[in-house]
Amino acid sequence: MALMDFIKKQFIDIIEWTEQRDGVLAWRFPMADREIQNGASLTVRESQLAMFVDQGQVADVFGPGMHRLTTQTLPVLTYLKNWDKLFQSPFKSDVYFFATRQQLDRRWGTSQPVTIRDKDFGAVRLRAFGNYAFHIADSKLFHTQVSGTRDTYTVDDLDGQLRGLMLQHISDAVAGSGIPFLDLAANQVEFATQLREATGPAFAALGLALDSVTVQNVSLPEELQKILDQKIGMGMVGNDMGKFMQYQTAQSLPKFAEGAAAGGGVVGDAMGLGAGVALGQVMAQQLQQGLQPQAPAGAAAVAPAPAAAAGVSPDEVVALLEKLGDLKAKGVLTDEEFSAKKAELLKKLV
């Protein structure tokens, strides 16, 4: 038994990595004082690479499969060790395994607002977060630039560096996308694509490939969020300023009602008065526009013929007078405004 333990300790005939846990990018096969014997078996599983390193120099790299270690399968190592024929005695060499599968759901985000420059608003502050995925694309470069001679190198060891690279290129992504700052939140896919293209070369310099980037949220500064809300409101009414004024007036009425119910005092009364006057003006304008005939499309701006101007039926005049009377009764229109509109409507019947 002692002799068998001695042999097992001194010589290695099977080299493999079973990946006992997730998140390991590079792992060094434990050699201790053992040596690799001629004809030893190297097993490389799918989504793995194996690399031999001799005295700090990268030698042979093996992809997935089962490999028999001979001078034919180790040409670079044979050259480094000056083997002029089949090696008969065991040899020592560091063997590193690399996980080449995608490392998914890696998070990035701005812990503090990032200042970027926008063509419309100048310098603005942005918050954003999302996730990304990457994999080892060049094991030699990753070994020499990142993992080195460590026994184990994990995604957590690299997380801070990669997250910093993502944040560093946010400004480049915004500039490259050509998307106005106010539209970023509605174009997250394009923003993510530009962020991936801007950050990809920095990942490649470490031997990594940036496979995908997602943007889950873009937070605008409060003052720009208010502008965006107004822009959305304009879009809801077809960018018609008159309708937008009606929309704004309607939005203020609930606040007036809340102030009146709570006894809002002078400020509440003033706000309510302003809302009422604005609403009265808007409705009066709309009534006036409804009474005016519409010119045909493409027609020249000429004075309307007297006969064509009076195209309002008596029933319509009566209905409009009833609406005006309701507005007067509710206090929206003053007596003078009601009398003026009433006289204008009665002229339509002449």
mmCIF file of C-alpha atoms in Angstrom:
data_model
loop_
_atom_site.group_PDB
_atom_site.id
_atom_site.type_symbol
_atom_site.label_atom_id
_atom_site.label_comp_id
_atom_site.label_asym_id
_atom_site.label_seq_id
_atom_site.Cartn_x
_atom_site.Cartn_y
_atom_site.Cartn_z
ATOM 1 C CA MET A 1 0.000 0.000 0.000
ATOM 2 C CA ALA A 2 2.827 2.425 0.824
ATOM 3 C CA LEU A 3 4.424 1.851 -2.589
ATOM 4 C CA MET A 4 1.117 2.520 -4.387
ATOM 5 C CA ASP A 5 0.608 5.750 -2.420
ATOM 6 C CA PHE A 6 4.102 6.838 -3.415
ATOM 7 C CA ILE A 7 3.428 6.190 -7.095
ATOM 8 C CA LYS A 8 0.048 7.935 -6.977
ATOM 9 C CA LYS A 9 1.610 10.957 -5.312
ATOM 10 C CA GLN A 10 4.512 11.273 -7.726
ATOM 11 C CA PHE A 11 2.889 10.775 -11.132
ATOM 12 C CA ILE A 12 -0.239 12.162 -12.812
ATOM 13 C CA ASP A 13 -1.991 10.235 -15.524
ATOM 14 C CA ILE A 14 -5.400 12.016 -15.591
ATOM 15 C CA ILE A 15 -5.839 15.794 -15.760
ATOM 16 C CA GLU A 16 -9.348 17.240 -15.681
ATOM 17 C CA TRP A 17 -11.542 19.966 -14.137
ATOM 18 C CA THR A 18 -15.057 19.154 -12.939
ATOM 19 C CA GLU A 19 -15.998 22.732 -11.877
ATOM 20 C CA GLN A 20 -17.244 22.249 -8.345
ATOM 21 C CA ARG A 21 -18.899 25.692 -8.164
ATOM 22 C CA ASP A 22 -20.167 28.478 -10.409
ATOM 23 C CA GLY A 23 -18.416 31.730 -11.150
ATOM 24 C CA VAL A 24 -14.867 30.355 -11.576
ATOM 25 C CA LEU A 25 -13.128 31.766 -14.647
ATOM 26 C CA ALA A 26 -9.654 30.249 -14.267
ATOM 27 C CA TRP A 27 -8.398 27.281 -12.185
ATOM 28 C CA ARG A 28 -4.885 25.844 -11.828
ATOM 29 C CA PHE A 29 -4.605 22.080 -11.670
ATOM 30 C CA PRO A 30 -2.990 21.151 -8.325
ATOM 31 C CA MET A 31 0.428 19.714 -9.139
ATOM 32 C CA ALA A 32 2.138 19.763 -5.683
ATOM 33 C CA ASP A 33 5.298 17.684 -6.134
ATOM 34 C CA ARG A 34 3.804 15.434 -8.762
ATOM 35 C CA GLU A 35 4.847 15.094 -12.380
ATOM 36 C CA ILE A 36 2.956 14.364 -15.599
ATOM 37 C CA GLN A 37 3.843 11.086 -17.168
ATOM 38 C CA ASN A 38 4.149 10.267 -20.855
ATOM 39 C CA GLY A 39 0.763 9.404 -22.386
ATOM 40 C CA ALA A 40 -1.267 10.985 -19.587
ATOM 41 C CA SER A 41 -4.911 11.774 -20.376
ATOM 42 C CA LEU A 42 -6.128 15.386 -20.519
ATOM 43 C CA THR A 43 -9.917 15.748 -20.463
ATOM 44 C CA VAL A 44 -11.324 19.131 -21.503
ATOM 45 C CA ARG A 45 -15.094 19.430 -21.275
ATOM 46 C CA GLU A 46 -17.387 21.578 -23.380
ATOM 47 C CA SER A 47 -17.180 25.273 -22.430
ATOM 48 C CA GLN A 48 -13.584 24.747 -21.198
ATOM 49 C CA LEU A 49 -10.051 25.357 -22.405
ATOM 50 C CA ALA A 50 -6.813 23.920 -20.959
ATOM 51 C CA MET A 51 -3.452 25.638 -21.241
ATOM 52 C CA PHE A 52 0.078 24.486 -20.400
ATOM 53 C CA VAL A 53 2.481 27.092 -18.996
ATOM 54 C CA ASP A 54 6.179 26.316 -18.658
ATOM 55 C CA GLN A 55 8.318 28.610 -16.520
ATOM 56 C CA GLY A 56 5.972 31.540 -17.131
ATOM 57 C CA GLN A 57 5.679 30.990 -20.878
ATOM 58 C CA VAL A 58 2.347 29.993 -22.403
ATOM 59 C CA ALA A 59 2.774 26.752 -24.316
ATOM 60 C CA ASP A 60 0.016 24.567 -25.756
ATOM 61 C CA VAL A 61 -3.733 25.242 -25.544
ATOM 62 C CA PHE A 62 -6.310 22.438 -25.815
ATOM 63 C CA GLY A 63 -9.991 22.709 -26.687
ATOM 64 C CA PRO A 64 -12.823 20.331 -25.703
ATOM 65 C CA GLY A 65 -12.056 16.613 -26.011
ATOM 66 C CA MET A 66 -9.773 13.881 -24.593
ATOM 67 C CA HIS A 67 -6.100 14.326 -25.411
ATOM 68 C CA ARG A 68 -3.087 12.019 -24.950
ATOM 69 C CA LEU A 69 -0.052 14.020 -23.879
ATOM 70 C CA THR A 70 2.925 13.250 -26.112
ATOM 71 C CA THR A 71 5.495 15.291 -27.951
ATOM 72 C CA GLN A 72 3.120 15.277 -30.946
ATOM 73 C CA THR A 73 0.286 16.836 -28.975
ATOM 74 C CA LEU A 74 2.577 19.206 -27.052
ATOM 75 C CA PRO A 75 4.649 20.788 -29.852
ATOM 76 C CA VAL A 76 5.246 24.153 -28.138
ATOM 77 C CA LEU A 77 6.111 22.555 -24.811
ATOM 78 C CA THR A 78 8.431 20.123 -26.626
ATOM 79 C CA TYR A 79 10.232 23.086 -28.155
ATOM 80 C CA LEU A 80 10.476 24.947 -24.837
ATOM 81 C CA LYS A 81 11.911 21.907 -23.075
ATOM 82 C CA ASN A 82 14.239 21.038 -25.961
ATOM 83 C CA TRP A 83 12.934 17.497 -26.333
ATOM 84 C CA ASP A 84 14.589 16.092 -29.435
ATOM 85 C CA LYS A 85 12.716 12.817 -29.219
ATOM 86 C CA LEU A 86 9.760 11.276 -27.412
ATOM 87 C CA PHE A 87 10.032 12.158 -23.755
ATOM 88 C CA GLN A 88 10.331 9.036 -21.662
ATOM 89 C CA SER A 89 10.427 10.491 -18.182
ATOM 90 C CA PRO A 90 7.648 12.465 -16.449
ATOM 91 C CA PHE A 91 7.782 16.259 -16.566
ATOM 92 C CA LYS A 92 6.457 19.229 -14.627
ATOM 93 C CA SER A 93 4.311 21.988 -16.099
ATOM 94 C CA ASP A 94 1.538 24.252 -14.853
ATOM 95 C CA VAL A 95 -1.871 23.411 -16.289
ATOM 96 C CA TYR A 96 -4.649 26.030 -16.207
ATOM 97 C CA PHE A 97 -8.306 25.498 -17.063
ATOM 98 C CA PHE A 98 -10.572 28.315 -18.258
ATOM 99 C CA ALA A 99 -14.378 28.449 -18.330
ATOM 100 C CA THR A 100 -15.466 29.774 -21.725
ATOM 101 C CA ARG A 101 -19.230 29.732 -21.211
ATOM 102 C CA GLN A 102 -21.178 32.976 -20.817
ATOM 103 C CA GLN A 103 -21.233 34.604 -17.398
ATOM 104 C CA LEU A 104 -24.826 35.823 -17.201
ATOM 105 C CA ASP A 105 -26.714 38.454 -15.209
ATOM 106 C CA ARG A 106 -23.732 40.556 -14.220
ATOM 107 C CA ARG A 107 -25.060 43.859 -12.854
ATOM 108 C CA TRP A 108 -23.975 47.392 -13.646
ATOM 109 C CA GLY A 109 -25.391 50.680 -12.410
ATOM 110 C CA THR A 110 -24.568 54.254 -11.439
ATOM 111 C CA SER A 111 -24.110 54.577 -7.690
ATOM 112 C CA GLN A 112 -23.934 58.354 -8.250
ATOM 113 C CA PRO A 113 -25.386 60.401 -11.132
ATOM 114 C CA VAL A 114 -23.115 60.484 -14.177
ATOM 115 C CA THR A 115 -22.685 63.834 -15.944
ATOM 116 C CA ILE A 116 -23.052 63.661 -19.717
ATOM 117 C CA ARG A 117 -23.355 66.338 -22.394
ATOM 118 C CA ASP A 118 -26.578 66.648 -24.375
ATOM 119 C CA LYS A 119 -26.994 68.766 -27.514
ATOM 120 C CA ASP A 120 -30.291 70.225 -26.285
ATOM 121 C CA PHE A 121 -29.677 70.729 -22.551
ATOM 122 C CA GLY A 122 -25.887 70.858 -22.231
ATOM 123 C CA ALA A 123 -24.481 69.090 -19.158
ATOM 124 C CA VAL A 124 -27.063 66.841 -17.494
ATOM 125 C CA ARG A 125 -26.873 64.186 -14.776
ATOM 126 C CA LEU A 126 -28.034 60.665 -15.517
ATOM 127 C CA ARG A 127 -28.737 57.513 -13.516
ATOM 128 C CA ALA A 128 -29.048 54.119 -15.210
ATOM 129 C CA PHE A 129 -28.691 50.435 -14.439
ATOM 130 C CA GLY A 130 -28.978 47.055 -16.154
ATOM 131 C CA ASN A 131 -27.033 43.827 -16.654
ATOM 132 C CA TYR A 132 -24.556 42.298 -19.083
ATOM 133 C CA ALA A 133 -23.037 38.947 -20.088
ATOM 134 C CA PHE A 134 -19.476 38.072 -21.150
ATOM 135 C CA HIS A 135 -17.175 35.113 -21.727
ATOM 136 C CA ILE A 136 -13.450 34.421 -22.063
ATOM 137 C CA ALA A 137 -12.563 34.739 -25.740
ATOM 138 C CA ASP A 138 -8.742 34.703 -25.573
ATOM 139 C CA SER A 139 -7.410 32.483 -22.783
ATOM 140 C CA LYS A 140 -3.765 33.453 -23.371
ATOM 141 C CA LEU A 141 -4.517 37.155 -23.122
ATOM 142 C CA PHE A 142 -6.758 36.655 -20.101
ATOM 143 C CA HIS A 143 -4.030 34.647 -18.367
ATOM 144 C CA THR A 144 -1.284 37.187 -19.012
ATOM 145 C CA GLN A 145 -3.395 40.302 -18.385
ATOM 146 C CA VAL A 146 -5.800 39.223 -15.631
ATOM 147 C CA SER A 147 -5.696 35.872 -13.857
ATOM 148 C CA GLY A 148 -1.927 35.193 -13.839
ATOM 149 C CA THR A 149 -0.626 32.434 -11.566
ATOM 150 C CA ARG A 150 -3.482 32.477 -9.051
ATOM 151 C CA ASP A 151 -4.946 29.115 -8.123
ATOM 152 C CA THR A 152 -8.496 30.359 -8.744
ATOM 153 C CA TYR A 153 -9.885 33.472 -10.394
ATOM 154 C CA THR A 154 -13.632 34.194 -10.175
ATOM 155 C CA VAL A 155 -16.148 36.587 -11.706
ATOM 156 C CA ASP A 156 -16.400 38.355 -8.351
ATOM 157 C CA ASP A 157 -12.690 39.167 -8.529
ATOM 158 C CA LEU A 158 -13.320 40.875 -11.864
ATOM 159 C CA ASP A 159 -16.721 42.405 -11.146
ATOM 160 C CA GLY A 160 -15.601 45.844 -9.984
ATOM 161 C CA GLN A 161 -13.292 46.364 -12.974
ATOM 162 C CA LEU A 162 -15.916 45.380 -15.540
ATOM 163 C CA ARG A 163 -18.647 47.465 -13.911
ATOM 164 C CA GLY A 164 -16.285 50.449 -13.992
ATOM 165 C CA LEU A 165 -15.676 49.930 -17.716
ATOM 166 C CA MET A 166 -19.427 49.932 -18.342
ATOM 167 C CA LEU A 167 -19.947 53.202 -16.488
ATOM 168 C CA GLN A 168 -16.903 54.803 -18.105
ATOM 169 C CA HIS A 169 -18.443 54.462 -21.563
ATOM 170 C CA ILE A 170 -21.984 55.701 -20.828
ATOM 171 C CA SER A 171 -21.190 59.148 -22.255
ATOM 172 C CA ASP A 172 -19.777 57.573 -25.431
ATOM 173 C CA ALA A 173 -22.917 55.451 -25.787
ATOM 174 C CA VAL A 174 -25.249 58.444 -25.449
ATOM 175 C CA ALA A 175 -23.234 60.421 -27.996
ATOM 176 C CA GLY A 176 -23.033 57.489 -30.414
ATOM 177 C CA SER A 177 -26.732 56.727 -30.272
ATOM 178 C CA GLY A 178 -27.749 60.195 -31.477
ATOM 179 C CA ILE A 179 -30.859 59.888 -29.304
ATOM 180 C CA PRO A 180 -32.010 63.133 -27.622
ATOM 181 C CA PHE A 181 -31.624 62.946 -23.871
ATOM 182 C CA LEU A 182 -35.372 63.180 -23.267
ATOM 183 C CA ASP A 183 -35.942 60.132 -25.494
ATOM 184 C CA LEU A 184 -33.368 57.848 -23.845
ATOM 185 C CA ALA A 185 -35.910 56.229 -21.527
ATOM 186 C CA ALA A 186 -38.046 55.251 -24.532
ATOM 187 C CA ASN A 187 -35.094 53.884 -26.552
ATOM 188 C CA GLN A 188 -33.378 51.599 -24.061
ATOM 189 C CA VAL A 189 -32.636 48.886 -26.651
ATOM 190 C CA GLU A 190 -30.713 51.303 -28.883
ATOM 191 C CA PHE A 191 -28.955 52.783 -25.847
ATOM 192 C CA ALA A 192 -27.906 49.265 -24.756
ATOM 193 C CA THR A 193 -26.592 48.474 -28.246
ATOM 194 C CA GLN A 194 -24.464 51.608 -28.291
ATOM 195 C CA LEU A 195 -23.191 50.907 -24.766
ATOM 196 C CA ARG A 196 -22.107 47.411 -25.837
ATOM 197 C CA GLU A 197 -20.294 48.734 -28.917
ATOM 198 C CA ALA A 198 -18.569 51.449 -26.899
ATOM 199 C CA THR A 199 -17.439 49.088 -24.116
ATOM 200 C CA GLY A 200 -16.600 46.014 -26.222
ATOM 201 C CA PRO A 201 -12.999 47.013 -27.097
ATOM 202 C CA ALA A 202 -12.144 47.527 -23.409
ATOM 203 C CA PHE A 203 -13.367 43.990 -22.660
ATOM 204 C CA ALA A 204 -11.406 42.591 -25.628
ATOM 205 C CA ALA A 205 -8.204 44.107 -24.214
ATOM 206 C CA LEU A 206 -8.642 41.760 -21.236
ATOM 207 C CA GLY A 207 -9.284 38.688 -23.383
ATOM 208 C CA LEU A 208 -13.061 38.897 -22.888
ATOM 209 C CA ALA A 209 -16.017 39.217 -25.256
ATOM 210 C CA LEU A 210 -18.984 41.368 -24.203
ATOM 211 C CA ASP A 211 -21.906 39.275 -25.427
ATOM 212 C CA SER A 212 -24.926 41.361 -24.425
ATOM 213 C CA VAL A 213 -25.950 44.484 -22.536
ATOM 214 C CA THR A 214 -29.401 45.411 -21.275
ATOM 215 C CA VAL A 215 -30.606 48.740 -19.892
ATOM 216 C CA GLN A 216 -33.394 48.207 -17.387
ATOM 217 C CA ASN A 217 -33.929 51.792 -16.307
ATOM 218 C CA VAL A 218 -32.840 55.330 -17.176
ATOM 219 C CA SER A 219 -33.632 57.987 -14.552
ATOM 220 C CA LEU A 220 -33.791 61.599 -15.666
ATOM 221 C CA PRO A 221 -33.200 64.579 -13.379
ATOM 222 C CA GLU A 222 -36.389 65.915 -11.777
ATOM 223 C CA GLU A 223 -36.440 69.124 -13.813
ATOM 224 C CA LEU A 224 -36.101 67.207 -17.102
ATOM 225 C CA GLN A 225 -38.702 64.693 -15.978
ATOM 226 C CA LYS A 226 -41.196 67.570 -15.708
ATOM 227 C CA ILE A 227 -40.364 68.638 -19.256
ATOM 228 C CA LEU A 228 -40.843 65.048 -20.419
ATOM 229 C CA ASP A 229 -44.240 64.907 -18.693
ATOM 230 C CA GLN A 230 -45.294 68.064 -20.531
ATOM 231 C CA LYS A 231 -44.064 66.596 -23.813
ATOM 232 C CA ILE A 232 -46.131 63.469 -23.185
ATOM 233 C CA GLY A 233 -49.148 65.652 -22.442
ATOM 234 C CA MET A 234 -48.674 67.497 -25.739
ATOM 235 C CA GLY A 235 -48.462 64.172 -27.547
ATOM 236 C CA MET A 236 -51.762 63.051 -26.010
ATOM 237 C CA VAL A 237 -53.563 65.992 -27.637
ATOM 238 C CA GLY A 238 -51.764 65.801 -30.970
ATOM 239 C CA ASN A 239 -49.354 68.682 -30.272
ATOM 240 C CA ASP A 240 -52.287 71.135 -30.498
ATOM 241 C CA MET A 241 -51.521 74.097 -28.237
ATOM 242 C CA GLY A 242 -55.168 74.948 -27.747
ATOM 243 C CA LYS A 243 -56.005 71.437 -26.675
ATOM 244 C CA PHE A 244 -52.885 71.346 -24.496
ATOM 245 C CA MET A 245 -54.129 74.458 -22.656
ATOM 246 C CA GLN A 246 -57.418 72.670 -22.064
ATOM 247 C CA TYR A 247 -55.473 69.668 -20.784
ATOM 248 C CA GLN A 248 -53.451 71.861 -18.413
ATOM 249 C CA THR A 249 -56.622 73.571 -17.168
ATOM 250 C CA ALA A 250 -58.338 70.247 -16.572
ATOM 251 C CA GLN A 251 -55.294 69.058 -14.619
ATOM 252 C CA SER A 252 -55.519 72.069 -12.311
ATOM 253 C CA LEU A 253 -59.209 71.629 -11.455
ATOM 254 C CA PRO A 254 -58.722 68.652 -9.068
ATOM 255 C CA LYS A 255 -56.160 70.674 -7.132
ATOM 256 C CA PHE A 256 -58.667 73.536 -6.917
ATOM 257 C CA ALA A 257 -61.318 71.154 -5.624
ATOM 258 C CA GLU A 258 -58.950 69.740 -3.017
ATOM 259 C CA GLY A 259 -58.018 73.243 -1.889
ATOM 260 C CA ALA A 260 -61.641 74.298 -1.641
ATOM 261 C CA ALA A 261 -62.568 71.176 0.339
ATOM 262 C CA ALA A 262 -59.725 71.805 2.772
ATOM 263 C CA GLY A 263 -60.450 75.504 3.141
ATOM 264 C CA GLY A 264 -57.427 76.560 1.140
ATOM 265 C CA GLY A 265 -57.576 80.202 2.176
ATOM 266 C CA VAL A 266 -56.442 83.093 0.005
ATOM 267 C CA VAL A 267 -53.866 81.073 -1.944
ATOM 268 C CA GLY A 268 -56.362 78.317 -2.694
ATOM 269 C CA ASP A 269 -59.012 80.832 -3.706
ATOM 270 C CA ALA A 270 -56.534 82.587 -5.984
ATOM 271 C CA MET A 271 -55.566 79.324 -7.634
ATOM 272 C CA GLY A 272 -59.206 78.409 -8.071
ATOM 273 C CA LEU A 273 -59.992 81.813 -9.536
ATOM 274 C CA GLY A 274 -57.133 81.448 -12.007
ATOM 275 C CA ALA A 275 -58.268 77.980 -13.030
ATOM 276 C CA GLY A 276 -61.851 79.144 -13.446
ATOM 277 C CA VAL A 277 -60.893 82.150 -15.547
ATOM 278 C CA ALA A 278 -58.582 80.018 -17.706
ATOM 279 C CA LEU A 279 -61.303 77.419 -18.209
ATOM 280 C CA GLY A 280 -63.834 80.080 -19.105
ATOM 281 C CA GLN A 281 -61.481 81.629 -21.619
ATOM 282 C CA VAL A 282 -60.672 78.299 -23.230
ATOM 283 C CA MET A 283 -64.322 77.277 -23.513
ATOM 284 C CA ALA A 284 -65.303 80.694 -24.839
ATOM 285 C CA GLN A 285 -62.588 80.421 -27.470
ATOM 286 C CA GLN A 286 -63.757 76.968 -28.452
ATOM 287 C CA LEU A 287 -67.361 78.140 -28.740
ATOM 288 C CA GLN A 288 -66.253 81.031 -30.893
ATOM 289 C CA GLN A 289 -64.217 78.732 -33.124
ATOM 290 C CA GLY A 290 -67.193 76.411 -33.436
ATOM 291 C CA LEU A 291 -69.357 79.268 -34.656
ATOM 292 C CA GLN A 292 -66.889 80.349 -37.313
ATOM 293 C CA PRO A 293 -67.075 78.504 -40.675
ATOM 294 C CA GLN A 294 -63.994 76.541 -41.725
ATOM 295 C CA ALA A 295 -62.277 77.636 -44.922
ATOM 296 C CA PRO A 296 -61.770 74.826 -47.497
ATOM 297 C CA ALA A 297 -58.253 73.347 -47.694
ATOM 298 C CA GLY A 298 -55.951 75.234 -50.027
ATOM 299 C CA ALA A 299 -58.286 78.175 -50.452
ATOM 300 C CA ALA A 300 -56.814 81.663 -50.471
ATOM 301 C CA ALA A 301 -57.322 83.852 -47.418
ATOM 302 C CA VAL A 302 -60.165 86.070 -48.602
ATOM 303 C CA ALA A 303 -62.910 87.875 -46.747
ATOM 304 C CA PRO A 304 -65.900 85.526 -46.241
ATOM 305 C CA ALA A 305 -69.057 86.308 -48.137
ATOM 306 C CA PRO A 306 -71.829 87.714 -45.928
ATOM 307 C CA ALA A 307 -74.301 85.062 -47.057
ATOM 308 C CA ALA A 308 -71.921 82.179 -46.323
ATOM 309 C CA ALA A 309 -71.070 83.418 -42.819
ATOM 310 C CA ALA A 310 -74.560 82.932 -41.456
ATOM 311 C CA GLY A 311 -74.714 79.157 -41.640
ATOM 312 C CA VAL A 312 -75.996 78.397 -38.114
ATOM 313 C CA SER A 313 -79.421 76.894 -37.543
ATOM 314 C CA PRO A 314 -81.754 78.256 -34.837
ATOM 315 C CA ASP A 315 -81.578 74.950 -32.929
ATOM 316 C CA GLU A 316 -77.783 75.190 -32.719
ATOM 317 C CA VAL A 317 -78.011 78.773 -31.458
ATOM 318 C CA VAL A 318 -80.485 77.759 -28.767
ATOM 319 C CA ALA A 319 -78.246 74.856 -27.667
ATOM 320 C CA LEU A 320 -75.208 77.121 -27.439
ATOM 321 C CA LEU A 321 -77.175 79.710 -25.470
ATOM 322 C CA GLU A 322 -78.181 77.001 -22.991
ATOM 323 C CA LYS A 323 -74.534 75.984 -22.544
ATOM 324 C CA LEU A 324 -73.545 79.586 -22.023
ATOM 325 C CA GLY A 325 -76.328 79.955 -19.488
ATOM 326 C CA ASP A 326 -75.032 76.950 -17.551
ATOM 327 C CA LEU A 327 -71.522 78.431 -17.510
ATOM 328 C CA LYS A 328 -72.908 81.756 -16.283
ATOM 329 C CA ALA A 329 -74.906 80.012 -13.549
ATOM 330 C CA LYS A 330 -71.784 78.165 -12.378
ATOM 331 C CA GLY A 331 -69.854 81.407 -12.243
ATOM 332 C CA VAL A 332 -67.475 80.503 -15.042
ATOM 333 C CA LEU A 333 -68.685 83.351 -17.272
ATOM 334 C CA THR A 334 -69.448 86.848 -16.057
ATOM 335 C CA ASP A 335 -72.655 88.697 -16.962
ATOM 336 C CA GLU A 336 -70.731 90.839 -19.451
ATOM 337 C CA GLU A 337 -69.157 87.802 -21.159
ATOM 338 C CA PHE A 338 -72.529 86.056 -21.337
ATOM 339 C CA SER A 339 -74.237 89.138 -22.797
ATOM 340 C CA ALA A 340 -71.519 89.589 -25.407
ATOM 341 C CA LYS A 341 -71.707 85.954 -26.550
ATOM 342 C CA LYS A 342 -75.502 86.051 -26.521
ATOM 343 C CA ALA A 343 -75.555 89.121 -28.777
ATOM 344 C CA GLU A 344 -73.019 87.489 -31.100
ATOM 345 C CA LEU A 345 -75.139 84.341 -31.386
ATOM 346 C CA LEU A 346 -78.350 86.246 -32.036
ATOM 347 C CA LYS A 347 -76.643 88.049 -34.931
ATOM 348 C CA LYS A 348 -76.169 84.660 -36.560
ATOM 349 C CA LEU A 349 -79.925 84.363 -36.918
ATOM 350 C CA VAL A 350 -80.285 87.641 -38.771
#
